[in-house]
XYZ file of C-alpha atoms in Angstrom:
787
model
C 92.276 89.437 94.818
C 92.555 93.007 96.076
C 94.016 95.570 93.733
C 95.682 92.881 91.641
C 97.722 91.802 94.657
C 98.141 88.533 96.525
C 95.770 89.546 99.333
C 92.493 87.674 99.475
C 89.286 89.678 99.836
C 87.773 88.857 103.217
C 85.760 91.060 105.565
C 87.883 90.627 108.702
C 91.276 89.434 107.511
C 94.051 90.396 105.138
C 95.378 87.050 103.942
C 98.303 86.164 101.740
C 97.907 82.596 100.454
C 101.339 82.358 98.866
C 104.689 83.978 99.503
C 105.828 86.422 96.842
C 109.518 87.212 97.295
C 109.208 90.226 94.993
C 106.472 91.610 97.248
C 108.145 91.175 100.637
C 108.620 94.830 101.599
C 105.022 95.688 100.785
C 103.676 92.701 102.720
C 105.891 93.594 105.667
C 104.155 96.977 105.804
C 100.691 95.490 105.316
C 101.266 92.925 108.074
C 102.870 95.362 110.523
C 101.696 95.302 114.117
C 101.789 98.266 116.461
C 100.191 99.809 119.493
C 101.471 103.363 119.047
C 104.500 102.704 121.275
C 105.998 99.579 119.665
C 105.932 98.937 115.934
C 106.936 95.674 114.259
C 107.027 95.183 110.524
C 105.631 91.902 109.276
C 109.020 90.310 108.647
C 109.339 86.547 108.520
C 110.139 85.043 111.914
C 113.520 83.794 110.746
C 114.465 87.263 109.520
C 115.521 86.258 106.015
C 114.698 86.902 103.285
C 113.373 90.369 103.936
C 112.412 93.464 102.071
C 113.068 95.916 104.871
C 113.544 94.766 108.475
C 112.062 97.048 111.044
C 111.230 97.325 114.742
C 110.423 100.817 115.992
C 109.729 102.663 119.213
C 107.682 105.823 118.882
C 109.961 108.891 118.898
C 113.219 106.933 119.045
C 115.316 108.572 116.365
C 118.822 109.503 115.397
C 119.965 112.924 114.345
C 121.693 113.518 111.053
C 123.124 116.742 109.644
C 121.317 118.622 106.892
C 123.956 119.773 104.399
C 123.354 122.936 102.404
C 125.296 124.116 99.381
C 124.445 127.648 100.483
C 123.578 128.274 104.094
C 120.762 130.598 105.063
C 119.406 132.054 108.259
C 116.734 129.900 109.854
C 117.673 126.706 108.026
C 117.427 123.680 110.352
C 120.907 122.359 111.071
C 119.907 118.730 111.561
C 117.105 116.326 110.867
C 115.737 113.352 112.749
C 115.348 109.855 111.346
C 113.466 106.963 112.891
C 115.782 104.046 113.583
C 115.416 100.298 113.610
C 115.779 99.374 117.278
C 116.559 95.979 118.790
C 114.787 93.283 116.796
C 112.944 90.849 119.041
C 110.898 89.181 116.311
C 113.674 86.786 115.307
C 113.144 83.068 115.860
C 115.413 80.858 113.802
C 114.820 77.143 113.277
C 117.223 74.375 112.338
C 115.851 70.992 111.248
C 118.551 68.296 111.505
C 121.134 71.071 111.046
C 119.310 72.565 108.026
C 118.248 76.207 108.585
C 114.576 76.838 107.885
C 114.850 79.203 104.935
C 112.025 79.401 102.427
C 114.522 80.002 99.601
C 115.886 76.479 99.985
C 114.310 73.070 100.119
C 110.644 73.066 99.116
C 107.967 75.392 100.430
C 104.807 73.313 100.078
C 102.361 75.826 101.585
C 102.727 79.273 103.073
C 99.999 81.554 104.402
C 99.957 84.703 106.475
C 96.876 86.474 107.762
C 96.373 89.719 109.639
C 93.322 89.132 111.837
C 91.559 92.456 112.363
C 89.381 91.179 115.200
C 92.034 89.255 117.103
C 94.815 91.792 116.521
C 97.321 89.116 115.530
C 99.516 88.139 112.600
C 99.266 84.386 111.967
C 101.677 82.454 109.773
C 101.457 78.801 108.702
C 103.962 76.958 106.514
C 104.698 73.414 105.382
C 108.342 73.097 104.384
C 110.554 70.218 103.302
C 114.232 70.664 104.006
C 116.865 70.087 101.296
C 117.520 66.763 103.029
C 113.899 65.736 102.548
C 112.535 66.296 106.065
C 109.024 67.817 106.058
C 107.907 70.003 108.961
C 105.000 72.271 109.772
C 105.619 75.582 111.486
C 103.168 78.152 112.692
C 103.574 81.434 114.502
C 101.193 83.968 115.965
C 102.504 87.436 116.739
C 100.909 90.295 118.657
C 101.824 93.739 119.892
C 99.691 94.250 122.965
C 97.059 96.978 122.968
C 96.556 96.510 126.730
C 100.139 96.133 127.988
C 101.890 99.040 126.293
C 105.484 97.809 126.507
C 104.756 94.211 125.504
C 104.855 92.106 122.358
C 104.690 88.315 122.185
C 105.067 85.428 119.753
C 103.808 81.861 119.921
C 105.995 79.628 117.705
C 105.227 75.950 117.018
C 107.046 73.262 115.024
C 105.819 69.758 114.162
C 107.701 67.085 112.136
C 105.398 65.500 109.541
C 107.275 62.314 108.601
C 109.886 60.967 110.970
C 111.965 61.733 114.047
C 113.712 65.108 113.801
C 116.283 66.982 115.848
C 115.220 70.604 116.228
C 117.092 73.680 117.345
C 115.120 76.879 117.916
C 117.030 80.124 118.444
C 115.113 83.089 119.827
C 117.090 86.304 119.528
C 117.420 89.975 120.313
C 119.525 91.634 117.610
C 120.762 95.217 117.561
C 122.112 97.154 114.588
C 120.884 94.672 111.989
C 121.801 95.610 108.441
C 119.268 97.799 106.597
C 119.063 97.855 102.781
C 120.235 101.124 101.274
C 117.498 103.634 100.498
C 116.626 104.235 96.866
C 116.604 107.507 94.947
C 113.109 108.521 96.069
C 113.547 111.451 98.508
C 110.479 110.260 100.427
C 112.316 107.149 101.570
C 114.113 107.316 104.897
C 117.839 107.725 105.009
C 119.351 104.510 106.359
C 121.591 105.016 109.363
C 124.308 102.474 109.984
C 124.744 101.022 113.505
C 122.976 103.780 115.456
C 122.978 101.840 118.763
C 125.898 101.714 121.210
C 125.795 99.068 123.928
C 125.264 100.124 127.539
C 124.362 96.770 129.070
C 123.660 93.175 128.079
C 122.841 90.267 130.338
C 121.267 86.805 130.156
C 120.171 84.227 132.702
C 117.432 81.626 133.268
C 115.920 82.085 129.809
C 115.787 85.876 130.163
C 117.915 88.344 128.226
C 118.051 92.126 128.385
C 119.917 94.656 126.268
C 120.241 98.412 126.814
C 121.683 100.641 124.099
C 122.199 104.356 123.611
C 121.756 106.213 120.348
C 124.961 107.872 119.254
C 123.770 111.400 118.433
C 120.285 111.835 119.904
C 121.449 110.299 123.221
C 118.371 108.162 123.906
C 118.425 105.005 126.028
C 116.697 102.047 124.365
C 116.017 98.776 126.193
C 114.627 95.396 125.133
C 114.095 92.222 127.127
C 112.824 88.730 126.353
C 111.620 85.758 128.375
C 110.292 82.378 127.250
C 108.004 79.506 128.043
C 108.793 76.199 126.298
C 106.473 73.223 125.999
C 107.743 69.978 124.414
C 106.874 66.310 124.913
C 110.413 65.098 125.555
C 113.750 66.234 126.924
C 114.943 69.717 126.016
C 118.254 71.501 126.429
C 118.143 75.240 127.011
C 120.940 77.751 126.733
C 120.978 81.554 126.870
C 123.864 83.808 125.856
C 124.431 87.519 125.478
C 126.767 89.823 123.574
C 126.704 93.550 122.694
C 124.585 93.057 119.562
C 122.977 89.610 119.919
C 121.276 87.857 122.815
C 120.172 84.292 122.074
C 117.900 81.790 123.806
C 118.407 78.303 122.329
C 116.173 75.259 122.710
C 117.305 71.840 121.458
C 115.078 68.766 121.386
C 114.204 65.653 119.439
C 110.627 65.114 118.279
C 108.811 62.149 116.815
C 106.440 62.484 113.886
C 103.364 64.498 114.924
C 104.864 65.862 118.158
C 104.968 69.625 118.637
C 107.482 71.997 120.185
C 105.865 75.197 121.401
C 107.855 78.313 122.281
C 106.193 81.444 123.647
C 108.390 84.527 123.533
C 107.534 87.552 125.677
C 109.131 90.886 124.741
C 109.396 94.152 126.635
C 110.441 97.483 125.092
C 111.147 100.883 126.560
C 113.177 104.029 126.027
C 113.896 107.347 127.656
C 115.722 110.604 127.053
C 115.951 111.382 130.779
C 115.761 108.250 132.948
C 118.795 106.268 134.024
C 120.019 102.990 132.582
C 118.851 100.993 135.646
C 115.411 102.573 135.413
C 114.982 101.676 131.729
C 116.382 98.199 132.395
C 113.881 97.658 135.207
C 111.011 98.919 133.065
C 111.463 96.297 130.363
C 112.111 93.535 132.881
C 108.870 94.434 134.615
C 107.076 94.385 131.260
C 108.145 90.818 130.422
C 107.419 89.688 133.986
C 103.882 91.053 133.724
C 103.381 89.542 130.280
C 104.583 86.139 131.469
C 102.198 86.314 134.408
C 99.324 87.101 132.023
C 100.420 84.221 129.799
C 99.953 83.754 126.083
C 96.272 82.887 126.330
C 95.697 85.853 128.596
C 97.365 88.238 126.159
C 95.221 86.883 123.332
C 92.066 87.321 125.420
C 92.980 90.884 126.401
C 93.727 91.767 122.774
C 90.412 90.368 121.536
C 88.432 92.105 124.289
C 90.087 95.441 123.503
C 89.296 95.117 119.806
C 85.748 93.946 120.476
C 85.132 97.205 122.322
C 86.769 99.170 119.533
C 84.733 97.584 116.743
C 81.524 97.983 118.742
C 82.017 101.742 118.543
C 83.870 102.159 115.257
C 82.895 99.517 112.700
C 81.868 100.544 109.211
C 79.765 98.141 107.128
C 79.737 98.378 103.338
C 77.360 96.210 101.321
C 78.060 95.881 97.615
C 81.834 96.258 97.532
C 83.823 93.688 99.537
C 87.145 95.340 98.673
C 86.034 98.617 100.230
C 84.617 96.672 103.180
C 87.949 94.980 103.809
C 89.862 98.190 103.164
C 87.965 100.341 105.666
C 88.399 97.796 108.464
C 92.070 97.401 107.584
C 92.340 101.191 107.624
C 90.617 101.591 110.986
C 92.760 98.820 112.464
C 95.983 100.514 111.415
C 94.805 103.975 112.450
C 93.970 102.504 115.861
C 97.378 100.828 116.012
C 99.020 104.164 115.239
C 97.474 105.971 118.190
C 96.099 103.468 120.700
C 98.998 103.609 123.139
C 101.045 106.492 121.736
C 100.235 108.392 124.932
C 101.997 111.689 124.522
C 103.868 110.751 121.347
C 103.108 111.636 117.713
C 101.413 109.625 114.986
C 103.810 109.606 112.055
C 102.839 109.767 108.380
C 103.708 106.074 108.092
C 102.777 105.247 111.670
C 105.169 102.620 113.031
C 104.877 100.458 109.910
C 108.088 101.553 108.190
C 110.757 104.260 107.928
C 109.143 106.194 105.054
C 109.373 110.002 105.275
C 112.111 109.382 107.882
C 109.418 108.521 110.410
C 108.263 112.147 110.499
C 104.938 113.533 111.612
C 103.271 116.047 109.293
C 99.935 117.864 109.210
C 98.557 114.537 107.958
C 97.916 113.593 111.586
C 95.698 116.508 112.587
C 93.825 116.893 109.306
C 93.257 113.278 108.304
C 94.083 110.816 111.079
C 92.640 112.636 114.087
C 89.121 113.017 112.632
C 88.866 109.235 112.428
C 90.151 108.859 115.987
C 88.102 111.751 117.396
C 84.832 110.020 116.536
C 85.926 106.471 117.355
C 88.713 106.548 119.982
C 88.685 110.132 121.273
C 91.232 109.408 123.999
C 93.854 108.637 121.344
C 93.104 111.919 119.566
C 93.540 113.796 122.831
C 96.897 112.105 123.423
C 98.149 113.193 119.987
C 97.150 116.790 120.703
C 98.769 116.665 124.122
C 101.965 115.704 122.319
C 101.663 118.891 120.244
C 101.381 120.851 123.464
C 104.609 119.283 124.784
C 106.390 120.559 121.664
C 105.286 124.167 122.197
C 108.712 125.257 123.561
C 110.341 124.174 120.284
C 107.518 125.778 118.277
C 107.871 129.052 120.183
C 111.614 128.999 119.616
C 111.061 128.427 115.903
C 108.601 131.325 115.709
C 111.075 133.585 117.519
C 113.823 132.531 115.100
C 111.545 133.529 112.216
C 110.775 136.891 113.808
C 107.215 135.921 114.705
C 105.102 135.706 117.829
C 103.401 132.660 119.257
C 104.378 129.203 118.040
C 105.326 127.924 114.593
C 104.746 124.193 114.490
C 107.138 122.244 112.245
C 106.274 120.952 108.801
C 107.934 117.628 109.588
C 109.338 116.405 112.872
C 109.711 113.596 115.375
C 110.481 115.392 118.631
C 109.207 118.889 117.841
C 112.056 120.568 115.973
C 111.731 121.412 112.296
C 113.362 118.666 110.203
C 112.736 119.923 106.684
C 115.681 121.405 104.874
C 113.427 122.575 102.042
C 112.325 125.987 103.240
C 109.300 126.573 100.926
C 107.693 123.679 102.790
C 109.589 123.575 106.074
C 109.344 127.293 106.758
C 106.456 128.603 104.668
C 103.790 125.902 105.217
C 102.382 127.707 108.229
C 98.969 126.125 107.734
C 100.104 123.358 110.091
C 99.247 125.795 112.915
C 95.648 126.064 111.752
C 95.476 122.302 111.181
C 96.436 121.697 114.809
C 93.880 124.278 115.947
C 91.172 122.707 113.784
C 91.827 119.283 115.326
C 91.624 120.835 118.797
C 88.285 122.479 118.065
C 86.744 119.341 116.603
C 87.948 117.283 119.552
C 86.379 119.760 121.979
C 83.120 119.781 120.034
C 82.992 115.972 119.908
C 83.869 115.359 123.549
C 83.017 118.475 125.585
C 86.199 117.689 127.524
C 86.387 120.638 129.908
C 89.696 119.591 131.478
C 91.360 119.329 128.076
C 89.816 122.653 127.071
C 91.425 124.504 129.946
C 94.727 122.600 130.250
C 95.579 121.909 126.606
C 93.277 123.551 124.082
C 93.522 127.105 125.371
C 97.312 127.235 125.179
C 97.426 125.628 121.737
C 94.828 128.004 120.322
C 96.390 131.095 121.893
C 99.887 130.368 120.612
C 98.704 129.484 117.106
C 96.531 132.617 116.961
C 99.499 134.757 117.943
C 101.432 133.341 115.020
C 98.732 134.370 112.519
C 98.385 137.860 113.949
C 102.111 138.474 113.651
C 102.494 136.730 110.284
C 99.723 138.669 108.544
C 99.290 142.380 107.990
C 96.674 144.965 107.086
C 96.520 145.589 103.330
C 95.811 148.925 101.586
C 92.111 148.075 101.373
C 91.912 147.299 105.101
C 91.715 143.518 104.670
C 93.973 141.158 106.589
C 96.553 139.477 104.357
C 98.863 136.499 104.865
C 101.556 136.681 102.205
C 104.346 134.369 101.124
C 103.079 131.021 102.411
C 102.759 127.480 101.066
C 99.333 125.862 101.339
C 98.505 122.168 101.164
C 99.291 122.142 97.425
C 103.057 121.704 97.380
C 103.189 122.549 93.665
C 102.335 126.169 94.568
C 104.773 127.711 97.019
C 105.378 131.116 98.564
C 101.987 132.422 97.479
C 100.016 135.348 98.808
C 96.672 134.722 100.495
C 96.288 131.005 100.011
C 92.549 130.465 100.501
C 92.933 127.319 102.591
C 95.510 128.945 104.869
C 93.547 132.172 105.262
C 90.194 130.521 105.989
C 91.718 128.044 108.435
C 93.676 130.881 110.094
C 90.449 132.880 110.467
C 88.814 129.888 112.179
C 91.856 129.549 114.425
C 91.705 133.234 115.408
C 87.972 133.127 116.148
C 88.170 129.993 118.257
C 91.162 131.345 120.189
C 89.237 134.523 120.950
C 86.188 132.545 122.019
C 88.160 130.267 124.329
C 90.143 133.125 125.832
C 86.882 134.890 126.653
C 85.520 131.690 128.182
C 88.592 131.237 130.414
C 89.727 134.796 131.219
C 91.876 133.861 134.221
C 93.724 131.040 132.432
C 94.119 133.260 129.360
C 95.538 136.046 131.509
C 98.089 133.572 132.865
C 99.204 133.124 129.243
C 99.574 136.889 128.884
C 96.454 137.338 126.757
C 94.969 140.848 126.856
C 91.600 142.173 125.710
C 93.328 144.167 122.994
C 95.025 141.020 121.725
C 91.718 139.151 121.581
C 90.127 142.065 119.754
C 92.952 142.021 117.200
C 92.334 138.321 116.587
C 88.660 138.909 115.914
C 89.378 141.842 113.642
C 91.914 139.843 111.618
C 89.483 136.955 111.249
C 86.592 139.201 110.224
C 88.614 140.997 107.555
C 90.596 138.031 106.234
C 91.388 138.187 102.506
C 89.776 135.428 100.448
C 90.832 135.684 96.767
C 88.021 135.377 94.237
C 88.301 135.554 90.439
C 85.241 137.481 89.261
C 86.097 136.768 85.626
C 85.934 132.990 86.106
C 83.415 133.010 88.939
C 85.632 130.871 91.162
C 87.920 131.254 94.139
C 91.544 131.606 93.169
C 93.687 129.180 95.168
C 95.855 132.198 96.031
C 96.357 135.700 94.678
C 96.658 135.651 90.861
C 96.854 131.841 90.742
C 94.246 131.685 87.980
C 96.378 134.071 85.921
C 99.291 131.644 85.778
C 99.905 129.629 82.625
C 98.206 126.252 82.652
C 100.393 123.184 82.854
C 100.704 121.416 79.500
C 99.093 118.139 80.482
C 98.882 116.878 76.901
C 102.679 116.895 76.640
C 103.205 115.216 80.013
C 103.905 111.497 79.669
C 102.364 109.035 82.164
C 105.815 108.026 83.400
C 106.507 111.655 84.409
C 104.127 111.358 87.363
C 104.654 112.153 90.156
C 105.850 115.443 88.715
C 108.060 116.296 91.707
C 110.424 113.493 90.685
C 110.693 114.572 87.031
C 110.110 118.333 86.818
C 111.868 121.285 88.515
C 109.845 122.806 91.309
C 110.464 126.203 89.741
C 108.388 125.163 86.739
C 105.617 123.752 88.926
C 105.416 126.849 91.125
C 104.612 129.195 88.245
C 101.973 127.049 86.529
C 98.393 126.045 87.202
C 98.942 122.458 88.301
C 97.840 121.137 91.693
C 99.562 118.264 93.484
C 96.778 117.624 95.983
C 93.426 119.043 96.956
C 94.010 122.514 98.371
C 91.086 124.818 97.746
C 88.892 121.705 97.606
C 90.094 120.803 101.114
C 89.105 124.297 102.222
C 85.576 123.584 100.944
C 85.509 120.477 103.139
C 86.943 121.924 106.346
C 85.537 125.453 105.957
C 82.386 124.554 104.076
C 80.263 127.387 105.436
C 82.572 129.916 103.742
C 81.290 128.860 100.294
C 77.873 128.787 98.667
C 76.702 125.614 96.963
C 77.126 127.279 93.570
C 80.671 128.360 94.403
C 81.548 124.841 95.502
C 80.290 123.379 92.234
C 82.223 125.869 90.085
C 85.372 125.608 92.194
C 85.321 121.842 92.138
C 84.947 121.664 88.367
C 87.795 124.122 87.834
C 90.292 122.507 90.177
C 89.460 118.958 89.116
C 90.844 119.840 85.688
C 94.274 120.776 87.060
C 94.722 118.418 90.042
C 97.080 115.508 89.337
C 96.917 113.761 92.742
C 100.643 113.211 93.154
C 99.865 112.847 96.845
C 98.050 110.152 98.794
C 96.286 112.953 100.719
C 94.125 114.061 97.811
C 91.683 111.337 96.805
C 89.676 111.208 100.028
C 89.095 114.978 100.028
C 87.992 114.895 96.398
C 85.664 112.027 97.303
C 84.051 114.103 100.059
C 83.316 117.139 97.892
C 82.306 115.048 94.884
C 79.726 113.302 97.080
C 78.475 116.594 98.524
C 77.917 117.945 95.012
C 76.085 114.833 93.838
C 78.920 113.336 91.736
C 78.420 110.042 93.513
C 80.118 107.783 90.991
C 83.167 110.029 90.927
C 83.178 110.039 94.737
C 83.073 106.245 94.603
C 86.055 106.197 92.228
C 88.071 108.438 94.533
C 87.055 106.341 97.516
C 88.423 103.297 95.723
C 91.726 105.065 95.127
C 92.098 105.962 98.798
C 91.091 102.450 99.822
C 93.595 100.758 97.516
C 96.504 103.163 98.070
C 98.424 100.490 99.971
C 96.600 97.343 98.862
C 97.429 98.255 95.282
C 100.694 100.085 96.094
C 99.461 102.945 93.933
C 102.374 105.243 94.770
C 104.978 102.455 94.681
C 106.201 103.213 98.190
C 104.063 101.034 100.438
C 107.200 98.983 101.014
C 108.575 101.662 103.358
C 105.341 101.919 105.342
C 101.609 102.424 105.043
C 100.039 105.819 104.268
C 98.254 106.629 107.517
C 96.430 109.656 106.112
C 95.089 107.719 103.143
C 94.034 104.906 105.469
C 92.127 107.414 107.590
C 90.881 108.841 104.304
C 88.939 105.645 103.622
C 86.928 106.350 106.777
C 86.626 110.032 105.815
C 85.471 109.137 102.301
C 82.770 106.844 103.625
C 81.597 108.753 106.704
C 82.134 112.391 105.670
C 81.724 111.672 101.947
C 78.943 109.151 101.367
C 77.610 109.602 104.912
C 77.765 113.393 104.582
C 78.826 113.850 108.209
C 79.926 117.279 109.379
C 80.398 118.453 112.960
C 81.075 121.604 114.970
C 79.014 123.239 116.207
C 76.397 120.535 115.569
C 76.323 117.022 114.174
C 74.957 116.970 110.618
C 74.433 114.250 108.033
C 73.588 114.413 104.338
C 74.075 110.838 103.122
C 73.847 109.570 99.543
C 75.173 106.362 97.994
C 76.582 105.476 94.582
C 74.840 102.686 92.681
C 77.325 99.951 93.599
C 76.943 100.350 97.356
C 73.548 99.138 98.499
C 74.025 99.851 102.198
C 76.441 101.787 104.379
C 76.374 101.587 108.174
C 78.740 103.326 110.559
C 79.034 104.237 114.218
C 80.402 107.393 115.772
C 81.061 108.605 119.282
C 79.837 112.153 119.912
C 79.547 114.025 123.199
C 79.493 110.841 125.264
C 76.934 109.144 123.036
C 77.216 106.368 120.485
C 75.184 106.753 117.311
C 74.580 104.337 114.472
C 73.768 105.525 110.971
C 72.463 103.086 108.351
C 72.183 104.409 104.799
C 70.444 102.785 101.837
C 69.701 104.113 98.370
C 66.480 105.827 99.409
C 66.562 106.281 103.173
C 68.724 106.565 106.265
C 68.082 105.346 109.790
C 69.610 107.149 112.758
C 69.818 105.416 116.116
C 71.091 106.624 119.465
C 72.692 103.530 120.982
C 73.428 105.055 124.391
C 73.478 108.393 126.144
C 71.091 111.312 126.569
C 68.852 112.482 123.717
C 70.558 114.636 121.115
C 69.493 116.810 118.197
C 71.216 116.126 114.888
C 70.523 117.452 111.401
C 69.430 115.364 108.424
C 69.973 117.241 105.155
C 69.562 120.490 107.089
C 66.441 119.443 109.023
C 66.734 119.074 112.843
C 65.991 115.621 114.207
C 65.927 114.599 117.868
C 67.262 111.153 118.701
C 66.071 109.588 121.949
C 66.889 105.897 121.545
C 64.184 105.008 119.019
C 65.547 104.400 115.492
C 64.334 107.088 113.123
C 64.143 106.523 109.385
C 64.307 109.486 107.032
C 63.998 109.734 103.256
C 67.044 110.896 101.306
C 66.130 113.872 99.126
C 67.202 113.725 95.485
C 70.017 115.914 94.212
C 70.555 117.284 90.752
C 74.273 117.296 90.066
C 75.964 119.559 87.577
C 77.750 117.939 84.614
C 80.606 115.725 85.867
C 83.963 117.491 85.992
C 86.975 116.351 84.006
C 90.490 115.601 85.206
C 93.869 116.136 83.514
C 94.525 113.603 80.714
C 95.515 110.291 82.215
C 94.883 111.441 85.802
C 91.257 110.455 86.234
C 90.683 108.016 89.074
C 90.294 104.412 87.978
C 86.659 103.634 87.282
C 85.451 101.630 90.246
C 83.731 98.332 89.515
C 82.722 96.449 92.619
C 83.522 92.750 92.886
C 80.883 90.224 93.984
C 80.043 90.553 97.660
C 81.561 87.919 99.921
C 80.095 86.886 103.251
C 82.761 84.531 104.573
C 84.797 85.246 107.670
């Protein structure tokens, strides 16, 4: 079992061999299907029981007011919350008038499996009704990666003993009841009945419903059509009402005969188009899906994923849990961005309503690296979405008295949604995170059109923010005061190292791009004096360093704060943000998530090897990892410094974040950044990959992993890297020859595999973590080769 859960360890599937009613919400997240436009939680076909029902459309949200006990200038007036749109997953079954409900009768077998190669969720169950009638049901569900607006379900029922009368009800349901959110502030606020009917109609097995959100004023449409195959006579009826449309099939089957229902679904929404236009969109989607047919949709899905895995697969020998976890992670990261096409990738993707469905810096810093080197088009789409939100970001900067654009800490449509100003206002590093993702995308793709049409504007507006936010200090250095870095347990600090170093990169790259495109930059109002001021600010950026300790201080005077009393902190008090006042956290040396350590990953050239080793040891001792964003970064730097077993432990934590429900909130959606972090931990950590301005590798493996192989896409080429304990083989699979670096030594790849020895490394003594906060010691399970 994986992480002590009910999921079997298999290389290409996540399989649940029994139904655990206490685990429903978590399994619904694990088994969620998405394509970046449509998201469907892995709820049971019949809808009940459920942990948390959910069907989502990317960027469909409702507004809700943000109340303040004391108002303040610049506070956002409202927030945005993802809503559960029309549920098309529902297929109810009645067996001789007995509803198929796994809580009644006898559930003889029940299995669900997420197939990572087929892109489907398959369910099989043998059930005996309370009246003693045994049946077998199976369903296969997909959200199409090729037809953006389409989902489909194949549902089959077979009586196992004697003649049975069956009624199958396929439904579209709006405003279904949502369980109340718990006390955890990270859980989305449930909104009651957010959809108001605009249109509903049904005829000839087709039903369509169009609703409007009450406050955000978005049109949401869903349609369904069906194909029924049964050996005998069937009666069909279709009805429609404002909140339920129902397609009903009634038939009588003999023992061993099968009723097969294929349900085609179309989804769409718009903030600007008319009701007829949205109606026609979803009708066209189901018409196209029906023309393709169920088998055609399956074939398209498999072909799409075959291409994806050919360029993105990661192979791990020696730890089957990590092997399963990285493929599961890549699958969900792909699902989050594959067809988002100008929409964001939320912190929980489209797998649940956690964090209100908001997008954070998680996307640019953790998710986009995985996409940039595997599905670069999806990374470009996510960055194009950021560009579309520039008007809101400029307005926010103006409201704060700043120039350029201030991207929001958390958002759905581009407006700031955080009512907690130390994060929502002061976490300006999101600007540099966006810029960093832009630069890495450009380096990896050499996309000249994107550079001129998207990248230049994003880099210019983010650079303007830094130049106006910072100021020249008495010693002539450039300072950025009063900001919150990645570590949310340290707020409103002066000269956060991560923020300052990332801002300096942002300023330099903006200056470089403006010089490269002078005419386009001039159209944005960029002057030579402005570019010069960017370069000067970057070159004189303040980077705090504690000479007494010989380490970088996370921010000014951070190392002078009192240390947190870890010995007197009980295990049940973690995460600290739920048990301790922020005031107390802000004035102590305690780190929620990797902050300065993340700077050493993303701005590695700003530190010497000796500084990295001392910094890492110091911050390990005060980092409590109350965030899912931390473990993968700690894995990367631990591996770079030769702490390979510690890196392996952190990799395991990132890999099992959702499998093991380590933060007890997988039920409201998967952690997209931690999922991407599995790829980062393996490729950037154990594989030692760094990029921009050149592709570099410095691989090393822990004892448990005997072989690591991964593929990356870089500048139109596909490369394969195969690492063993003593050597690494680099192979250019396609494209023109390219020079890479192996442990600092240039190496030209021309299509012939090249094997290189891995030089030994002498690590410093292993660092220690706060009491009770060390990562779980990773012990690999026996390798499995099935599937």
